[in-house]
PDB file of C-alpha atoms and ligand atoms in Angstrom:
ATOM      1  CA  MET A  22     -10.388 -19.447  10.635  1.00 91.00           C
ATOM      2  CA  ILE A  23      -9.325 -15.807  10.016  1.00 97.00           C
ATOM      3  CA  LYS A  24      -8.603 -13.877  13.174  1.00 98.00           C
ATOM      4  CA  GLY A  25      -6.881 -10.828  11.704  1.00 98.00           C
ATOM      5  CA  VAL A  26      -7.124  -8.678   8.547  1.00 98.00           C
ATOM      6  CA  ILE A  27      -3.985  -6.934   7.372  1.00 98.00           C
ATOM      7  CA  PHE A  28      -4.647  -3.910   5.175  1.00 98.00           C
ATOM      8  CA  ASP A  29      -2.280  -2.474   2.622  1.00 97.00           C
ATOM      9  CA  LEU A  30      -2.508   1.356   2.912  1.00 96.00           C
ATOM     10  CA  ASP A  31      -1.991   3.197  -0.321  1.00 94.00           C
ATOM     11  CA  GLY A  32      -4.821   2.390  -2.718  1.00 93.00           C
ATOM     12  CA  VAL A  33      -6.824   0.274  -0.339  1.00 96.00           C
ATOM     13  CA  LEU A  34      -7.618   2.385   2.711  1.00 97.00           C
ATOM     14  CA  VAL A  35      -6.485   5.743   1.436  1.00 97.00           C
ATOM     15  CA  SER A  36      -6.175   7.529  -1.979  1.00 93.00           C
ATOM     16  CA  THR A  37      -2.500   8.415  -1.476  1.00 93.00           C
ATOM     17  CA  ASP A  38      -1.495   6.357  -4.625  1.00 89.00           C
ATOM     18  CA  GLU A  39      -2.637   9.480  -6.670  1.00 91.00           C
ATOM     19  CA  LEU A  40      -0.301  11.704  -4.624  1.00 95.00           C
ATOM     20  CA  HIS A  41       2.648   9.220  -5.148  1.00 96.00           C
ATOM     21  CA  TYR A  42       1.866   9.508  -8.865  1.00 96.00           C
ATOM     22  CA  ALA A  43       1.725  13.301  -8.787  1.00 97.00           C
ATOM     23  CA  ALA A  44       5.050  13.453  -6.880  1.00 98.00           C
ATOM     24  CA  TRP A  45       6.952  11.032  -9.091  1.00 98.00           C
ATOM     25  CA  SER A  46       5.601  12.987 -12.279  1.00 98.00           C
ATOM     26  CA  GLN A  47       6.911  16.150 -10.901  1.00 98.00           C
ATOM     27  CA  LEU A  48      10.346  14.583 -10.110  1.00 98.00           C
ATOM     28  CA  ALA A  49      10.574  13.091 -13.554  1.00 98.00           C
ATOM     29  CA  LYS A  50       9.897  16.463 -15.198  1.00 97.00           C
ATOM     30  CA  MET A  51      12.422  18.175 -13.005  1.00 97.00           C
ATOM     31  CA  ILE A  52      15.157  15.762 -14.377  1.00 97.00           C
ATOM     32  CA  GLY A  53      13.921  16.022 -18.050  1.00 96.00           C
ATOM     33  CA  ILE A  54      11.873  12.749 -18.247  1.00 97.00           C
ATOM     34  CA  THR A  55       8.762  13.338 -20.099  1.00 94.00           C
ATOM     35  CA  GLU A  56       7.710   9.829 -20.812  1.00 94.00           C
ATOM     36  CA  PHE A  57       6.791   8.696 -17.147  1.00 97.00           C
ATOM     37  CA  ASN A  58       3.061   7.612 -17.334  1.00 96.00           C
ATOM     38  CA  ARG A  59       0.352   5.777 -15.425  1.00 95.00           C
ATOM     39  CA  GLU A  60       1.519   2.427 -16.707  1.00 94.00           C
ATOM     40  CA  ASP A  61       4.876   2.933 -15.116  1.00 96.00           C
ATOM     41  CA  ASN A  62       3.170   4.092 -11.959  1.00 94.00           C
ATOM     42  CA  GLN A  63       1.144   0.921 -11.833  1.00 91.00           C
ATOM     43  CA  ARG A  64       4.394  -0.981 -11.463  1.00 93.00           C
ATOM     44  CA  GLN A  65       5.434   1.319  -8.531  1.00 94.00           C
ATOM     45  CA  LYS A  66       2.497   0.232  -6.410  1.00 91.00           C
ATOM     46  CA  GLY A  67       3.573  -1.663  -3.321  1.00 88.00           C
ATOM     47  CA  VAL A  68       7.345  -1.461  -4.078  1.00 91.00           C
ATOM     48  CA  SER A  69       9.864   0.607  -2.175  1.00 93.00           C
ATOM     49  CA  ARG A  70      10.827   4.252  -2.780  1.00 95.00           C
ATOM     50  CA  MET A  71      14.250   3.456  -4.262  1.00 96.00           C
ATOM     51  CA  GLU A  72      12.751   0.719  -6.558  1.00 95.00           C
ATOM     52  CA  SER A  73      10.151   3.126  -7.588  1.00 97.00           C
ATOM     53  CA  LEU A  74      12.883   5.612  -8.553  1.00 98.00           C
ATOM     54  CA  GLU A  75      14.457   3.029 -10.855  1.00 98.00           C
ATOM     55  CA  ILE A  76      11.141   2.810 -12.736  1.00 98.00           C
ATOM     56  CA  VAL A  77      11.219   6.432 -13.346  1.00 98.00           C
ATOM     57  CA  LEU A  78      14.833   6.383 -14.386  1.00 98.00           C
ATOM     58  CA  GLU A  79      14.280   3.645 -16.906  1.00 96.00           C
ATOM     59  CA  LYS A  80      12.530   6.283 -19.044  1.00 95.00           C
ATOM     60  CA  GLY A  81      15.611   8.604 -19.285  1.00 95.00           C
ATOM     61  CA  GLU A  82      19.061   8.165 -20.698  1.00 92.00           C
ATOM     62  CA  LYS A  83      21.124   9.424 -17.879  1.00 94.00           C
ATOM     63  CA  CYS A  84      23.017   7.317 -15.329  1.00 95.00           C
ATOM     64  CA  TYR A  85      23.021   8.379 -11.745  1.00 98.00           C
ATOM     65  CA  SER A  86      25.427   7.376  -8.809  1.00 98.00           C
ATOM     66  CA  ASP A  87      23.910   5.678  -5.742  1.00 98.00           C
ATOM     67  CA  ALA A  88      24.359   8.954  -3.774  1.00 98.00           C
ATOM     68  CA  GLU A  89      22.514  10.923  -6.537  1.00 98.00           C
ATOM     69  CA  LYS A  90      19.736   8.419  -6.457  1.00 98.00           C
ATOM     70  CA  VAL A  91      19.193   8.921  -2.690  1.00 98.00           C
ATOM     71  CA  LEU A  92      19.104  12.636  -3.382  1.00 98.00           C
ATOM     72  CA  LEU A  93      16.588  12.102  -6.104  1.00 98.00           C
ATOM     73  CA  ALA A  94      14.389   9.785  -3.813  1.00 98.00           C
ATOM     74  CA  ASN A  95      14.583  12.425  -1.050  1.00 98.00           C
ATOM     75  CA  MET A  96      13.399  15.067  -3.486  1.00 98.00           C
ATOM     76  CA  LYS A  97      10.375  12.899  -4.466  1.00 98.00           C
ATOM     77  CA  ASN A  98       9.665  12.295  -0.795  1.00 98.00           C
ATOM     78  CA  ASP A  99       9.689  16.022  -0.003  1.00 98.00           C
ATOM     79  CA  ILE A 100       7.361  16.780  -2.823  1.00 98.00           C
ATOM     80  CA  TYR A 101       5.073  13.807  -1.563  1.00 98.00           C
ATOM     81  CA  VAL A 102       5.196  14.864   2.130  1.00 98.00           C
ATOM     82  CA  ASN A 103       4.249  18.441   0.999  1.00 97.00           C
ATOM     83  CA  LEU A 104       1.236  16.911  -0.825  1.00 96.00           C
ATOM     84  CA  LEU A 105       0.335  15.094   2.424  1.00 96.00           C
ATOM     85  CA  THR A 106       0.010  18.383   4.339  1.00 95.00           C
ATOM     86  CA  ASP A 107      -3.737  18.693   3.445  1.00 93.00           C
ATOM     87  CA  LEU A 108      -4.597  15.045   3.853  1.00 96.00           C
ATOM     88  CA  ASP A 109      -7.554  14.364   6.089  1.00 96.00           C
ATOM     89  CA  GLN A 110     -10.470  11.874   6.478  1.00 96.00           C
ATOM     90  CA  GLU A 111     -11.707  12.664   3.071  1.00 96.00           C
ATOM     91  CA  ALA A 112      -8.720  10.844   1.614  1.00 96.00           C
ATOM     92  CA  VAL A 113     -10.066   7.550   3.175  1.00 97.00           C
ATOM     93  CA  LEU A 114     -11.548   5.338   0.341  1.00 96.00           C
ATOM     94  CA  PRO A 115     -15.272   4.516   0.213  1.00 96.00           C
ATOM     95  CA  GLY A 116     -16.316   1.649   2.399  1.00 96.00           C
ATOM     96  CA  ALA A 117     -13.079   1.486   4.469  1.00 97.00           C
ATOM     97  CA  VAL A 118     -14.235   2.914   7.755  1.00 97.00           C
ATOM     98  CA  GLU A 119     -17.489   0.761   7.609  1.00 96.00           C
ATOM     99  CA  ILE A 120     -15.363  -2.337   7.146  1.00 97.00           C
ATOM    100  CA  LEU A 121     -13.035  -1.432   9.998  1.00 98.00           C
ATOM    101  CA  MET A 122     -15.993  -0.803  12.291  1.00 97.00           C
ATOM    102  CA  ARG A 123     -17.481  -4.107  11.243  1.00 96.00           C
ATOM    103  CA  LEU A 124     -14.422  -6.020  11.847  1.00 97.00           C
ATOM    104  CA  LYS A 125     -13.991  -4.379  15.271  1.00 97.00           C
ATOM    105  CA  LYS A 126     -17.555  -5.575  16.215  1.00 96.00           C
ATOM    106  CA  LEU A 127     -16.599  -9.138  15.114  1.00 96.00           C
ATOM    107  CA  GLU A 128     -13.390  -8.875  17.270  1.00 97.00           C
ATOM    108  CA  ILE A 129     -11.126  -9.519  14.320  1.00 98.00           C
ATOM    109  CA  LYS A 130      -7.685  -7.979  14.846  1.00 98.00           C
ATOM    110  CA  ILE A 131      -6.784  -5.157  12.401  1.00 98.00           C
ATOM    111  CA  GLY A 132      -3.201  -4.687  11.057  1.00 98.00           C
ATOM    112  CA  ILE A 133      -1.476  -2.424   8.461  1.00 98.00           C
ATOM    113  CA  GLY A 134       1.080  -3.973   6.108  1.00 98.00           C
ATOM    114  CA  SER A 135       2.556  -1.040   4.008  1.00 97.00           C
ATOM    115  CA  VAL A 136       6.018  -0.523   2.670  1.00 96.00           C
ATOM    116  CA  SER A 137       5.474   3.144   3.034  1.00 96.00           C
ATOM    117  CA  LYS A 138       7.763   4.842   5.531  1.00 96.00           C
ATOM    118  CA  ASN A 139       5.142   7.593   5.657  1.00 97.00           C
ATOM    119  CA  THR A 140       2.594   5.222   7.115  1.00 98.00           C
ATOM    120  CA  PRO A 141       2.438   6.749  10.577  1.00 98.00           C
ATOM    121  CA  ILE A 142       1.759  10.313   9.389  1.00 97.00           C
ATOM    122  CA  ILE A 143      -0.904   9.091   6.906  1.00 98.00           C
ATOM    123  CA  LEU A 144      -2.666   6.995   9.700  1.00 98.00           C
ATOM    124  CA  GLU A 145      -2.684  10.022  11.981  1.00 98.00           C
ATOM    125  CA  LYS A 146      -3.876  12.641   9.553  1.00 97.00           C
ATOM    126  CA  THR A 147      -6.726  10.411   8.182  1.00 98.00           C
ATOM    127  CA  GLY A 148      -7.774   9.462  11.717  1.00 98.00           C
ATOM    128  CA  LEU A 149      -7.494   5.736  10.675  1.00 98.00           C
ATOM    129  CA  ILE A 150      -5.186   5.118  13.510  1.00 98.00           C
ATOM    130  CA  THR A 151      -7.949   4.761  15.926  1.00 97.00           C
ATOM    131  CA  TYR A 152      -9.047   1.534  14.339  1.00 98.00           C
ATOM    132  CA  ILE A 153      -5.675  -0.145  13.903  1.00 98.00           C
ATOM    133  CA  ASP A 154      -4.327  -2.635  16.527  1.00 98.00           C
ATOM    134  CA  GLU A 155      -0.792  -3.039  14.961  1.00 98.00           C
ATOM    135  CA  VAL A 156       1.285  -1.298  12.241  1.00 98.00           C
ATOM    136  CA  SER A 157       3.921  -2.952  10.075  1.00 98.00           C
ATOM    137  CA  CYS A 158       5.472  -0.539   7.642  1.00 98.00           C
ATOM    138  CA  GLY A 159       8.490   0.485   5.593  1.00 96.00           C
ATOM    139  CA  LEU A 160      10.148   1.563   8.963  1.00 96.00           C
ATOM    140  CA  ASP A 161      10.007  -1.922  10.291  1.00 96.00           C
ATOM    141  CA  ILE A 162      11.359  -4.012   7.295  1.00 96.00           C
ATOM    142  CA  THR A 163      14.396  -4.421   5.158  1.00 94.00           C
ATOM    143  CA  ASN A 164      12.700  -6.096   2.147  1.00 94.00           C
ATOM    144  CA  SER A 165       9.782  -4.633   0.411  1.00 92.00           C
ATOM    145  CA  LYS A 166       6.805  -6.405  -1.337  1.00 95.00           C
ATOM    146  CA  PRO A 167       6.785  -8.901  -3.215  1.00 96.00           C
ATOM    147  CA  ASP A 168       8.897 -10.095  -0.161  1.00 97.00           C
ATOM    148  CA  PRO A 169       6.396 -11.343   2.548  1.00 98.00           C
ATOM    149  CA  GLU A 170       8.344  -9.539   5.378  1.00 98.00           C
ATOM    150  CA  VAL A 171       5.871  -6.687   5.900  1.00 98.00           C
ATOM    151  CA  PHE A 172       3.004  -9.041   6.397  1.00 98.00           C
ATOM    152  CA  LEU A 173       4.832 -11.531   8.559  1.00 98.00           C
ATOM    153  CA  VAL A 174       5.869  -8.691  10.863  1.00 98.00           C
ATOM    154  CA  ALA A 175       2.267  -7.527  10.927  1.00 98.00           C
ATOM    155  CA  ALA A 176       1.021 -11.083  11.832  1.00 98.00           C
ATOM    156  CA  ASN A 177       3.718 -11.394  14.575  1.00 98.00           C
ATOM    157  CA  LYS A 178       2.819  -8.045  16.041  1.00 98.00           C
ATOM    158  CA  LEU A 179      -0.890  -9.151  16.053  1.00 98.00           C
ATOM    159  CA  GLY A 180       0.125 -12.397  17.729  1.00 98.00           C
ATOM    160  CA  LEU A 181      -1.349 -14.515  14.945  1.00 98.00           C
ATOM    161  CA  GLN A 182      -0.210 -17.291  12.582  1.00 98.00           C
ATOM    162  CA  PRO A 183       0.066 -16.501   8.882  1.00 98.00           C
ATOM    163  CA  LYS A 184      -2.844 -18.798   8.082  1.00 97.00           C
ATOM    164  CA  GLU A 185      -5.032 -16.848  10.540  1.00 98.00           C
ATOM    165  CA  CYS A 186      -4.648 -13.682   8.416  1.00 98.00           C
ATOM    166  CA  LEU A 187      -6.416 -12.177   5.480  1.00 98.00           C
ATOM    167  CA  VAL A 188      -4.467  -9.551   3.399  1.00 98.00           C
ATOM    168  CA  ILE A 189      -6.277  -6.864   1.460  1.00 98.00           C
ATOM    169  CA  GLU A 190      -4.196  -5.463  -1.281  1.00 97.00           C
ATOM    170  CA  ASP A 191      -4.438  -3.430  -4.629  1.00 95.00           C
ATOM    171  CA  SER A 192      -1.060  -4.228  -6.108  1.00 93.00           C
ATOM    172  CA  LYS A 193       0.563  -7.243  -7.797  1.00 94.00           C
ATOM    173  CA  ALA A 194       3.763  -7.028  -5.646  1.00 94.00           C
ATOM    174  CA  GLY A 195       1.416  -7.019  -2.555  1.00 97.00           C
ATOM    175  CA  ILE A 196      -0.635 -10.172  -3.623  1.00 97.00           C
ATOM    176  CA  ILE A 197       2.573 -12.057  -4.416  1.00 97.00           C
ATOM    177  CA  ALA A 198       3.806 -11.086  -0.905  1.00 98.00           C
ATOM    178  CA  ALA A 199       0.563 -12.370   0.607  1.00 98.00           C
ATOM    179  CA  ARG A 200       0.846 -15.714  -1.205  1.00 98.00           C
ATOM    180  CA  ALA A 201       4.574 -15.942  -0.065  1.00 98.00           C
ATOM    181  CA  ALA A 202       3.518 -15.308   3.492  1.00 98.00           C
ATOM    182  CA  GLU A 203       0.994 -18.088   3.057  1.00 98.00           C
ATOM    183  CA  MET A 204      -1.919 -15.675   3.902  1.00 98.00           C
ATOM    184  CA  ARG A 205      -5.302 -15.559   2.336  1.00 97.00           C
ATOM    185  CA  SER A 206      -5.745 -12.590  -0.037  1.00 98.00           C
ATOM    186  CA  LEU A 207      -8.437 -10.168  -1.250  1.00 97.00           C
ATOM    187  CA  ALA A 208      -7.591  -7.944  -4.202  1.00 97.00           C
ATOM    188  CA  VAL A 209      -9.289  -4.604  -4.617  1.00 96.00           C
ATOM    189  CA  GLY A 210      -8.950  -1.555  -7.023  1.00 92.00           C
ATOM    190  CA  PRO A 211      -8.809  -1.028 -10.803  1.00 90.00           C
ATOM    191  CA  GLU A 212      -6.597  -4.140 -11.335  1.00 89.00           C
ATOM    192  CA  HIS A 213      -8.429  -6.513  -8.903  1.00 92.00           C
ATOM    193  CA  LYS A 214      -9.213  -9.119 -11.603  1.00 93.00           C
ATOM    194  CA  LYS A 215      -5.683  -9.351 -12.889  1.00 93.00           C
ATOM    195  CA  LEU A 216      -3.988  -9.870  -9.427  1.00 93.00           C
ATOM    196  CA  ASP A 217      -4.541 -13.654  -8.978  1.00 92.00           C
ATOM    197  CA  ALA A 218      -5.806 -13.312  -5.432  1.00 97.00           C
ATOM    198  CA  ASP A 219      -7.894 -15.715  -3.582  1.00 97.00           C
ATOM    199  CA  TYR A 220     -10.906 -13.295  -3.785  1.00 97.00           C
ATOM    200  CA  CYS A 221     -11.439 -10.012  -5.568  1.00 95.00           C
ATOM    201  CA  SER A 222     -13.706  -6.919  -5.417  1.00 95.00           C
ATOM    202  CA  GLU A 223     -13.597  -3.772  -7.289  1.00 94.00           C
ATOM    203  CA  SER A 224     -13.955  -1.651  -4.224  1.00 92.00           C
ATOM    204  CA  LEU A 225     -14.218  -1.922  -0.463  1.00 94.00           C
ATOM    205  CA  SER A 226     -17.684  -0.288  -0.799  1.00 92.00           C
ATOM    206  CA  ASN A 227     -19.027  -3.218  -2.647  1.00 90.00           C
ATOM    207  CA  GLU A 228     -20.918  -5.898  -0.595  1.00 88.00           C
ATOM    208  CA  LEU A 229     -18.382  -8.494   0.640  1.00 93.00           C
ATOM    209  CA  ASP A 230     -19.216 -11.989   1.779  1.00 92.00           C
ATOM    210  CA  TRP A 231     -17.511 -11.856   5.288  1.00 93.00           C
ATOM    211  CA  ASN A 232     -18.665 -15.415   6.097  1.00 91.00           C
ATOM    212  CA  LEU A 233     -16.578 -16.666   3.093  1.00 93.00           C
ATOM    213  CA  LEU A 234     -13.658 -14.180   3.701  1.00 95.00           C
ATOM    214  CA  LEU A 235     -13.257 -15.003   7.311  1.00 95.00           C
ATOM    215  CA  GLY A 236     -14.421 -18.610   7.403  1.00 89.00           C
TER     216      GLY A 236
HETATM  217  P1  LIG B 314       7.177   5.765   0.804  1.00 95.92           P
HETATM  218  P2  LIG B 314       1.669   0.351   0.034  1.00 95.92           P
HETATM  219  C1  LIG B 314       3.683   1.709  -0.965  1.00 95.92           C
HETATM  220  O1  LIG B 314       2.674   1.643  -0.197  1.00 95.92           O
HETATM  221  C2  LIG B 314       3.147   2.449  -2.370  1.00 95.92           C
HETATM  222  O2  LIG B 314       2.320   1.645  -2.988  1.00 95.92           O
HETATM  223  C3  LIG B 314       4.364   2.627  -3.281  1.00 95.92           C
HETATM  224  O3  LIG B 314       4.050   3.233  -4.419  1.00 95.92           O
HETATM  225  C4  LIG B 314       5.469   3.466  -2.561  1.00 95.92           C
HETATM  226  O4  LIG B 314       6.693   3.465  -3.312  1.00 95.92           O
HETATM  227  C5  LIG B 314       5.903   2.726  -1.268  1.00 95.92           C
HETATM  228  O5  LIG B 314       4.631   2.596  -0.469  1.00 95.92           O
HETATM  229  C6  LIG B 314       6.827   3.555  -0.429  1.00 95.92           C
HETATM  230  O6  LIG B 314       6.384   4.663   0.059  1.00 95.92           O
HETATM  231  O7  LIG B 314       7.913   6.563  -0.210  1.00 95.92           O
HETATM  232  O8  LIG B 314       6.038   6.664   1.360  1.00 95.92           O
HETATM  233  O9  LIG B 314       7.992   5.178   1.815  1.00 95.92           O
HETATM  234  O10 LIG B 314       1.012   0.133  -1.165  1.00 95.92           O
HETATM  235  O11 LIG B 314       2.629  -0.783   0.489  1.00 95.92           O
HETATM  236  O12 LIG B 314       0.771   0.875   1.234  1.00 95.92           O
HETATM  237 MG1  LIG B 315      -1.254  -0.398  -2.315  1.00 95.92          MG
END
């Protein structure tokens, strides 16, 4: 029986995945990489900032020292945080608030499991924070998805066993992490059919069978 739902953030509750893509594209151009594309960006979903940088750098010839890589990752984050300035509740994806309200009514605990270190600011600016019981994010963990740490920390903060949690994710790394955490999973988003989750749905705005998902 599921007692808690752990939501990924980017691409599940909010459309910030597009802002990540815009910021990485801008950084790539600044360092002379013109080949960075959406396919590369798909592989960045759910993985850490430094791992995402490596995916950009694969497309260029130049080698960077560790210190230079940190500077590049910081530059991308500055661009991204600047893009977050105008973020508000319009960035919340269709169906998300309705589901959060429904889960509240059912007394199901609600957690966030995101590797983004910008999770607190995104939850505040979108107003989603009012629905969330516990947040596990990039600031709480040392290993990013596909490692299960972010979901195990979320379950622990919610006071639940892994088998009592359902994870909702849009990335391959996230679904692998949910499996590794021994949690049930629902894949959403453009890649939902390819992610090998227990359940899948194109969007949170589609009708979902909550008896099946939580049973
Ligand atoms: P930040 P999620 C992930 O969030 C993004 O999907 C991924 O593209 C990004 O690299 C990562 O957060 C780190 O984000 O640079 O803001 O710390 O999908 O786990 O909610
Ligand atoms: Mg995501």
